[in-house]
Coordinates of C-alpha atoms and ligand atoms in Angstrom, one line a residue:
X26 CA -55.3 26.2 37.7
X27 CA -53.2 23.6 39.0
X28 CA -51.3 24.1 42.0
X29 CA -47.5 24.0 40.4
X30 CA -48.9 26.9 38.1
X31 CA -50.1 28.6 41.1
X32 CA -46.7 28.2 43.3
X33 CA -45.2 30.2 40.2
X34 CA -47.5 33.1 40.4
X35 CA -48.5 33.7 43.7
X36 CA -47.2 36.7 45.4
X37 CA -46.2 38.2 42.5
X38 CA -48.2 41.5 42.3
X39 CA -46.3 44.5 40.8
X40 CA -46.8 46.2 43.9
X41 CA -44.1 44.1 45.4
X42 CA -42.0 43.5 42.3
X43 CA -42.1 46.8 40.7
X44 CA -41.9 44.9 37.1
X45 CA -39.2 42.1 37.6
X46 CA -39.9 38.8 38.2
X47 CA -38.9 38.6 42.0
X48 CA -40.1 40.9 44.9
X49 CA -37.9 43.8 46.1
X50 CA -35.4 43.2 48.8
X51 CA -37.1 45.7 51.1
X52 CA -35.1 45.7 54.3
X53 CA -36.7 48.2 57.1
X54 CA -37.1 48.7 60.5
X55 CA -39.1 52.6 60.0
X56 CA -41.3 53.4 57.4
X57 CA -41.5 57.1 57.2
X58 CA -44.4 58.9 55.6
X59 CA -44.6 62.4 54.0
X60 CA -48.0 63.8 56.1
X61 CA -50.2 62.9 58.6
X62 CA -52.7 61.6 56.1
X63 CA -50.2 59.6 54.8
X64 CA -49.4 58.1 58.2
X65 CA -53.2 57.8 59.3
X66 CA -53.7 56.5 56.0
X67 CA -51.0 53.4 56.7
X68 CA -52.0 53.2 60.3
X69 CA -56.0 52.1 58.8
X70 CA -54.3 49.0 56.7
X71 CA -51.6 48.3 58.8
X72 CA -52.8 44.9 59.5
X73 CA -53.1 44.3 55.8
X74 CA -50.3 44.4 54.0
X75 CA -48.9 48.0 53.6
X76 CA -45.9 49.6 55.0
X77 CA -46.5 50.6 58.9
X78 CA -43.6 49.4 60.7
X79 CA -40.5 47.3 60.1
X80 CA -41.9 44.7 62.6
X81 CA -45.7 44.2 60.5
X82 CA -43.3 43.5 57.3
X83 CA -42.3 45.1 54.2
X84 CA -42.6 44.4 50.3
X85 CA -40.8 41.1 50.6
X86 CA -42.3 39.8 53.3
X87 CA -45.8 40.8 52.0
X88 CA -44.9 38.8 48.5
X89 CA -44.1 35.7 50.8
X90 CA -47.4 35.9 53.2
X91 CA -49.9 35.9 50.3
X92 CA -48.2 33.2 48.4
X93 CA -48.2 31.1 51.5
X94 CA -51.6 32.0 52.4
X95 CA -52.6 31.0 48.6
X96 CA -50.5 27.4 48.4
X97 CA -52.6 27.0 52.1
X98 CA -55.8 28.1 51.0
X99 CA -55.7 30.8 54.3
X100 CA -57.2 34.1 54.7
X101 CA -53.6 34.9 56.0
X102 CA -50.1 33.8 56.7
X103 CA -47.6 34.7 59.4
X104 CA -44.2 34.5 59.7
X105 CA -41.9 33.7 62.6
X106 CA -38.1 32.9 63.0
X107 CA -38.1 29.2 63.2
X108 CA -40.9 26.7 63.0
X109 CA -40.6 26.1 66.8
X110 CA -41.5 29.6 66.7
X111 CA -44.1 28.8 64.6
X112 CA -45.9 26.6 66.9
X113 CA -45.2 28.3 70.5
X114 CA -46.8 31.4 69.5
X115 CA -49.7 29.9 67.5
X116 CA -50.4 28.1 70.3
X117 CA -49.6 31.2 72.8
X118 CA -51.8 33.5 70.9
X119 CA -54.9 31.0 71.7
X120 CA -54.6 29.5 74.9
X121 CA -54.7 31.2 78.3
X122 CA -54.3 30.1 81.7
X123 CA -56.6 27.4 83.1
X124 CA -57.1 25.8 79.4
X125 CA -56.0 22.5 78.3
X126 CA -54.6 21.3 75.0
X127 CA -54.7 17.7 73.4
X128 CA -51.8 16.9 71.5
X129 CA -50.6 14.0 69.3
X130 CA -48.2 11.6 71.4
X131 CA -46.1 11.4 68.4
X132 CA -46.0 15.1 67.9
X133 CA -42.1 17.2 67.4
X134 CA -40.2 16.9 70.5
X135 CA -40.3 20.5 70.7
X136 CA -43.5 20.9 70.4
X137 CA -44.1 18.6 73.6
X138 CA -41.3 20.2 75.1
X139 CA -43.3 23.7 74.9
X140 CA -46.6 22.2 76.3
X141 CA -44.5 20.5 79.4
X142 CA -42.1 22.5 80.3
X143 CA -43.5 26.3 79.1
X144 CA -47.6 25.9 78.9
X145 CA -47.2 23.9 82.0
X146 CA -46.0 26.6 84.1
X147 CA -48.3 29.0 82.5
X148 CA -51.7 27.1 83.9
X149 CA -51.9 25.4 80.9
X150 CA -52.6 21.6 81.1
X151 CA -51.5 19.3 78.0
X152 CA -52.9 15.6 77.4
X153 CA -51.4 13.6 75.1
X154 CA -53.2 11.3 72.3
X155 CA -52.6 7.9 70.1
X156 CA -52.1 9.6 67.2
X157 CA -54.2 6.9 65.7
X158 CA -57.5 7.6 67.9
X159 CA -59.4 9.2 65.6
X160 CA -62.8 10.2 66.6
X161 CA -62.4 8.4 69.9
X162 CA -60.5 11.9 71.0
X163 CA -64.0 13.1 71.7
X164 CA -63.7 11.2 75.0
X165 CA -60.5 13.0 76.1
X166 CA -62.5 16.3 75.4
X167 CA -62.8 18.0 78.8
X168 CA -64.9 21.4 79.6
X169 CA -61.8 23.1 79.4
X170 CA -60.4 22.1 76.4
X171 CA -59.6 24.6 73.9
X172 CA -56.9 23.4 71.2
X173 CA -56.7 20.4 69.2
X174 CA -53.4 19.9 67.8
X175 CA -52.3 17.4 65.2
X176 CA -49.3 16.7 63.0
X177 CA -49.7 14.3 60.5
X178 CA -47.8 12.1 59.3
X179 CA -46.1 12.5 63.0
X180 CA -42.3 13.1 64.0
X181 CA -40.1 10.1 63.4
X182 CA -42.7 7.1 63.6
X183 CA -45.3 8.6 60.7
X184 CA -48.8 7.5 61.9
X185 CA -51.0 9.5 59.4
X186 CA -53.8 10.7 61.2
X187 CA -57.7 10.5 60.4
X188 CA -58.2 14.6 60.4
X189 CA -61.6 14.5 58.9
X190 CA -62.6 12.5 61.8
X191 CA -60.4 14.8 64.3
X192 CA -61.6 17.5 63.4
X193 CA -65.5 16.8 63.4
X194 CA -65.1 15.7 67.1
X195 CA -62.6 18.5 68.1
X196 CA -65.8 21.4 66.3
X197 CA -68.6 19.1 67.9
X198 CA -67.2 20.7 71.4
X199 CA -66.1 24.5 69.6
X200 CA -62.3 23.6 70.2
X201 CA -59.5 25.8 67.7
X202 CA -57.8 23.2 65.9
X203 CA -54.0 23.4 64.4
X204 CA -52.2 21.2 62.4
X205 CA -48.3 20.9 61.9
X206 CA -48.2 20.7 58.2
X207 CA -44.4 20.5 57.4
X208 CA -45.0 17.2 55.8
X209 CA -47.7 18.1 54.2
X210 CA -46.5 21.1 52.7
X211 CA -49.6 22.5 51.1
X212 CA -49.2 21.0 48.2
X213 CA -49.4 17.6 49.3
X214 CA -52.4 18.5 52.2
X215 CA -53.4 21.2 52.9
X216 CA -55.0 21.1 56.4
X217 CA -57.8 24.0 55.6
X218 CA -59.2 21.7 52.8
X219 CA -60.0 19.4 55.8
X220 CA -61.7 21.8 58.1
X221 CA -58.6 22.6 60.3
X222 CA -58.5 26.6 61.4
X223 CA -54.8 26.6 61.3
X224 CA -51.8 25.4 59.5
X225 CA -48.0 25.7 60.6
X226 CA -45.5 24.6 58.9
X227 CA -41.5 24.9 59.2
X228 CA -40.7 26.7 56.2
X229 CA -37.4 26.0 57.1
X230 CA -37.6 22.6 55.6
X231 CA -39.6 21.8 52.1
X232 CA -40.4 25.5 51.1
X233 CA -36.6 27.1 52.2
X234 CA -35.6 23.7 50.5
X235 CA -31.7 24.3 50.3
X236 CA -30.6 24.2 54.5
X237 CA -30.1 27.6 54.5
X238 CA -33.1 29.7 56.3
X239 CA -34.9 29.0 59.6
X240 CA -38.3 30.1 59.0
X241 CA -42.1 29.3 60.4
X242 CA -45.0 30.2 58.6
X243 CA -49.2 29.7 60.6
X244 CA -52.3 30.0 57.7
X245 CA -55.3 31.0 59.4
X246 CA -58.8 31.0 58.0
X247 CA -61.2 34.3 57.8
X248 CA -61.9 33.6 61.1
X249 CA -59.0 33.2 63.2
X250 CA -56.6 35.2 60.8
X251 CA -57.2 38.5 62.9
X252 CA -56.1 36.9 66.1
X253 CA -53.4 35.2 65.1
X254 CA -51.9 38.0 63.2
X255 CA -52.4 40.8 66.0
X256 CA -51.6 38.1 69.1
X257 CA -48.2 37.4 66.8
X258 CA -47.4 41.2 66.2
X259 CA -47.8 41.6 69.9
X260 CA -45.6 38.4 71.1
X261 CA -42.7 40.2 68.5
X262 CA -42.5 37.7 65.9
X263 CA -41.1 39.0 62.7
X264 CA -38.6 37.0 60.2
X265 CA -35.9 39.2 58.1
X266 CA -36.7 40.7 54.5
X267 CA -33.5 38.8 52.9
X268 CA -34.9 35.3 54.9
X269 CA -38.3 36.1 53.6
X270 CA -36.5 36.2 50.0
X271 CA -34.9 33.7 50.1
X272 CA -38.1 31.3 51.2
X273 CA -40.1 32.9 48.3
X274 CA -37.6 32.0 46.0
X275 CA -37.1 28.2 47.6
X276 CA -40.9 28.1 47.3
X277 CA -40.8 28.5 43.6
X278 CA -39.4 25.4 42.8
X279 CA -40.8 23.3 45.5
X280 CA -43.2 21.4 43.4
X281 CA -40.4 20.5 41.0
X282 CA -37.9 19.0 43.9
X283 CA -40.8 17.6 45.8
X284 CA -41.3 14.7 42.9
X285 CA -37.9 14.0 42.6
X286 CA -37.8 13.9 46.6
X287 CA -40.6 11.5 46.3
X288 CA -39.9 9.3 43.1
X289 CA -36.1 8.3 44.8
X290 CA -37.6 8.3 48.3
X291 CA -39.9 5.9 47.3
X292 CA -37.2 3.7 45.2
X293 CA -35.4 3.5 48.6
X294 CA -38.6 2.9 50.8
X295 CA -39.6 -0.2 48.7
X296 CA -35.8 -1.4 48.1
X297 CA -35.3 -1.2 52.2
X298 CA -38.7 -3.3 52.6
X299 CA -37.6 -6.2 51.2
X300 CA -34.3 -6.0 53.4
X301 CA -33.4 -8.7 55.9
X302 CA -32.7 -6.7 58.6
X303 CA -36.0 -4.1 58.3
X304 CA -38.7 -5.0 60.2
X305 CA -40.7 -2.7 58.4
X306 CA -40.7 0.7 56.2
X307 CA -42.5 3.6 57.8
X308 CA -43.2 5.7 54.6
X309 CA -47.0 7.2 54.5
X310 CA -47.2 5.5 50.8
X311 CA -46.7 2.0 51.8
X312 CA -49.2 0.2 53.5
X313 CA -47.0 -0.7 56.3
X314 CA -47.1 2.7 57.5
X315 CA -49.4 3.4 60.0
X316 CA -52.6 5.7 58.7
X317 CA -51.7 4.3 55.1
X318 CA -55.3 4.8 54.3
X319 CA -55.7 8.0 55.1
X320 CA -52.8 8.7 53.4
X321 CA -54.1 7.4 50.3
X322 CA -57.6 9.1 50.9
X323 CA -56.5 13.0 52.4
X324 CA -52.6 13.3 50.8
X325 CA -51.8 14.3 46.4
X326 CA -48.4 12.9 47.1
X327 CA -45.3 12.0 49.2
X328 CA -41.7 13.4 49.8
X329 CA -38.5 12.5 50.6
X330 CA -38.9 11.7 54.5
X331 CA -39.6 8.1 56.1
X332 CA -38.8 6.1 59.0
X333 CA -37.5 2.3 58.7
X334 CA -37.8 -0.2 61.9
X335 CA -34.9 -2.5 62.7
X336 CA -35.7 -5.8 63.5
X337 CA -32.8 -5.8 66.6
X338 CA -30.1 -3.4 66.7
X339 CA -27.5 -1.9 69.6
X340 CA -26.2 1.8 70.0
X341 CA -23.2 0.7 68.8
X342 CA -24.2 -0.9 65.9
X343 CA -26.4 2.0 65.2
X344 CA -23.6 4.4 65.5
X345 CA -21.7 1.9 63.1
X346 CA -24.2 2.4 60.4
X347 CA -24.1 6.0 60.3
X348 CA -20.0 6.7 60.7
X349 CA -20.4 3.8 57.4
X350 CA -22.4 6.2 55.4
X351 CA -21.1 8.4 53.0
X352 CA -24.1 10.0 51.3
X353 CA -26.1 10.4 54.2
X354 CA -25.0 12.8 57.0
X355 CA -26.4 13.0 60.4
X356 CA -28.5 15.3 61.2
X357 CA -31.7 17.2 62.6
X358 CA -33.4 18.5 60.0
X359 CA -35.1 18.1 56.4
X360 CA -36.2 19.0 53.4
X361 CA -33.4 20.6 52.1
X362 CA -31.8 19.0 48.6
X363 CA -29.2 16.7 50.7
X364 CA -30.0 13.2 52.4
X365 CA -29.7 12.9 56.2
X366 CA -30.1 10.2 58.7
X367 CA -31.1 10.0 62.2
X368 CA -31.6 7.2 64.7
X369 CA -33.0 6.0 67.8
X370 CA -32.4 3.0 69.4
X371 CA -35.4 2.8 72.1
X372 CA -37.9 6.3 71.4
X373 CA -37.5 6.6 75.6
X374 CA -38.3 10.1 76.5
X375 CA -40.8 11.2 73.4
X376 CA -43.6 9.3 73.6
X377 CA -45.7 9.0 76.8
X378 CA -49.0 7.3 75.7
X379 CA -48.4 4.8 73.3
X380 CA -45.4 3.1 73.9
X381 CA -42.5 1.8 71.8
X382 CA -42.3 -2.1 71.5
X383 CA -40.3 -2.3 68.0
X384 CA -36.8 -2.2 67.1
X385 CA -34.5 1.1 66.5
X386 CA -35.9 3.4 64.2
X387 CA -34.2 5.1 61.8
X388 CA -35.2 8.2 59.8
X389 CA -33.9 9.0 56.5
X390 CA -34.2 12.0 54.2
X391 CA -34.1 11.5 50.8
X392 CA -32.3 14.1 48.7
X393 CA -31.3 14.6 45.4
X394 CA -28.6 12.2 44.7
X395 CA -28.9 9.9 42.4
X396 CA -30.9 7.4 44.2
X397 CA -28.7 4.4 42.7
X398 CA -25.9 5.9 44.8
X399 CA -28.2 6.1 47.9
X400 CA -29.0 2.4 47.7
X401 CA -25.4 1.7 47.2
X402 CA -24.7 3.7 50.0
X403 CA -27.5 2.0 52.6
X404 CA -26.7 -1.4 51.3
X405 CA -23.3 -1.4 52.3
X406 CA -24.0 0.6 55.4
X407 CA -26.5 -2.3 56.8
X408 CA -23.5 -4.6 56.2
X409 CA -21.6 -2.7 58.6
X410 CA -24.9 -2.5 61.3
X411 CA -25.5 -6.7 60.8
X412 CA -21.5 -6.7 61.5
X413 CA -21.9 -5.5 65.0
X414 CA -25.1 -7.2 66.1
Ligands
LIG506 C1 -38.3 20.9 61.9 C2 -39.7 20.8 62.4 C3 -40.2 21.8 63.1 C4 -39.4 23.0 63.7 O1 -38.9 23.8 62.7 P1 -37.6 24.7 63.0 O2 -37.6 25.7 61.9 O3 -36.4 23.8 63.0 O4 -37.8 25.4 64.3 C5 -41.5 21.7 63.5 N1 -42.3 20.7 63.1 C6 -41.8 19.7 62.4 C7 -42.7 18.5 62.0 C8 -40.4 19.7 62.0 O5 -39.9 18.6 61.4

């Protein structure tokens, strides 16, 4: 079966539908039961998918997990309110105090964030590694090491990273490895393929798809499953029955938007490389990405996310460009069906091992305008930014 024919059918046992297409909207905090047997019954499987208690889930949420689990190839998926969520208590439900954690320099700002200014304080050490290392990670390896984290391609500057070659050094020393996967999706990568124990993604971006629903989603294998879903239940993290609804039925058509996110984005990517101003396009397809080969080795496709690097720009001239744009607003995020922009003049404050010596970058999300009105809209935009230089 091919994996658009499998995004339509996973999840949808008649358990949870009860004969429509979609899953019930089950919304619950207590699940009452008729006898004891009954409750003793539930209390044996409450780990596995049958009503216990509003917090381990209902119907809906149930459709959602084994879906995800399926696109992800996981024994098990669970959900959490955000994707920061995501990766704080994936990470919290591994480590304990006196442990150490290597993680990508290029990884979400978040994501460092928790390590430096959570983890820290907790006893737990962090190092930070060129995303482009490779198997030379082994040598940061310490005796106390216990998570390997990656994100490929990484936050705002793209390097894809060599996770075959991660991975075999991080197992040679018994270390858990995760994987931020909201690029990747699991139908472009899917981490567990590649030997990596666990995969979290922000559902909020690619599988929500419409800006609508913060959600986080970790995909465990058979062996770390049981821990993450009990350390999880115990840290409190839950998502709401109409959130986990609304993801399921984002997740249905992601396979659909994500090649038309990926035929314009790439349109855009090659029309901005050939632009006088770009120094170069940061777009895992193109071989001026960092990681481009292990993009074309590991990855079935791109999307609509990419970074370009200005050749010389100013804050002012960068504000210019985005106030210019009319299609593209500012903002955080991704994923959803709109185009967005962010910039950053300098990359001070987000990268503490590997330096910044190129121009401004700027990130752009493709969505799903007609992309002749995008490159209408950048073109005269850039006029604005050479304007001010
Ligand atoms: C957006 C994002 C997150 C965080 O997701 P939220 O749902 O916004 O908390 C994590 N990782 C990556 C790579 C992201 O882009």
């Amino acid at each position: 079966m091919k994996k658009e024919t499998q995004l339509i059918s996973a999840g949808r046992s008649k358990k949870y539908t009860q004969g429509v297409v979609n899953p019930v909207l089950q919304r619950a905090s207590t699940v009452v039961f008729d006898s004891v047997a009954e409750f003793k019954e539930a209390a044996k499987n409450r780990g596995n998918h049958a009503l216990f208690y509003g917090r381990r889930g209902t119907n809906t949420h149930f459709a959602l997990q084994e879906a995800i689990a399926e696109l992800e190839g996981g024994a098990g998926c669970a959900l959490y309110p955000s994707g920061a969520a995501a990766i704080a208590n994936t990470l919290l439900s591994f480590v304990k105090s006196g442990d150490h954690i290597l993680m990508m320099d290029s990884a979400y700002e978040p994501t460092r964030d928790f390590c430096d200014k959570i983890l820290q304080g907790m006893g737990v050490s962090t190092t930070y590694y060129d995303p482009t290392i490779g198997a030379g990670v082994s040598e940061l390896i310490q005796d106390n090491t216990r998570v390997l984290f990656m994100e490929s391609p990484g936050s705002i500057t793209m390097e894809v990273q060599d996770v075959p070659s991660l991975v075999k050094a991080a197992k040679a020393h018994g270390l858990i490895t995760m994987l931020d996967n909201t690029y990747g999706n699991g139908l472009s990568f899917r981490p567990l393929d590649f030997g990596v124990d666990i995969s979290i993604q922000a559902a909020t971006k690619y599988i929500v798809g419409h800006s609508d629903v913060m959600m986080g989603v970790s995909v465990a294998t058979e062996e770390y499953w049981p821990t993450l879903r009990e350390n999880s239940y115990l840290l409190g993290q839950c998502c709401s029955a109409d959130d986990a609804y609304m993801a399921l039925r984002g997740l249905r058509t992601m396979a659909v938007r994500l090649k038309q996110h990926e035929q314009s984005a790439l349109q855009v990517a090659n029309w901005l490389s050939e632009h006088p101003l770009v120094d170069h396009v940061r777009h895992p397809a193109l071989p001026s990405c960092p990681g481009h080969e292990f993009f074309k080795r590991d990855f079935n496709g791109s999307n609509g996310l990419f970074s370009i690097v200005l050749k010389q720009g100013n804050q002012d001239a960068l504000d210019a460009l985005v106030e210019a744009l009319h299609h593209f607003k500012m903002g955080f995020s991704w994923g959803g069906y709109e185009s967005l922009i962010t910039t950053n003049l300098t990359m001070k404050g987000l990268r503490s091992q590997t330096g910044w010596n190129f121009g401004p970058v700027v990130r752009l999300h493709i969505g799903l305008e007609d992309v002749e009105d995008l490159i209408a809209d950048l073109s005269q935009g850039l006029d604005v930014y050479a304007s001010k230089l």
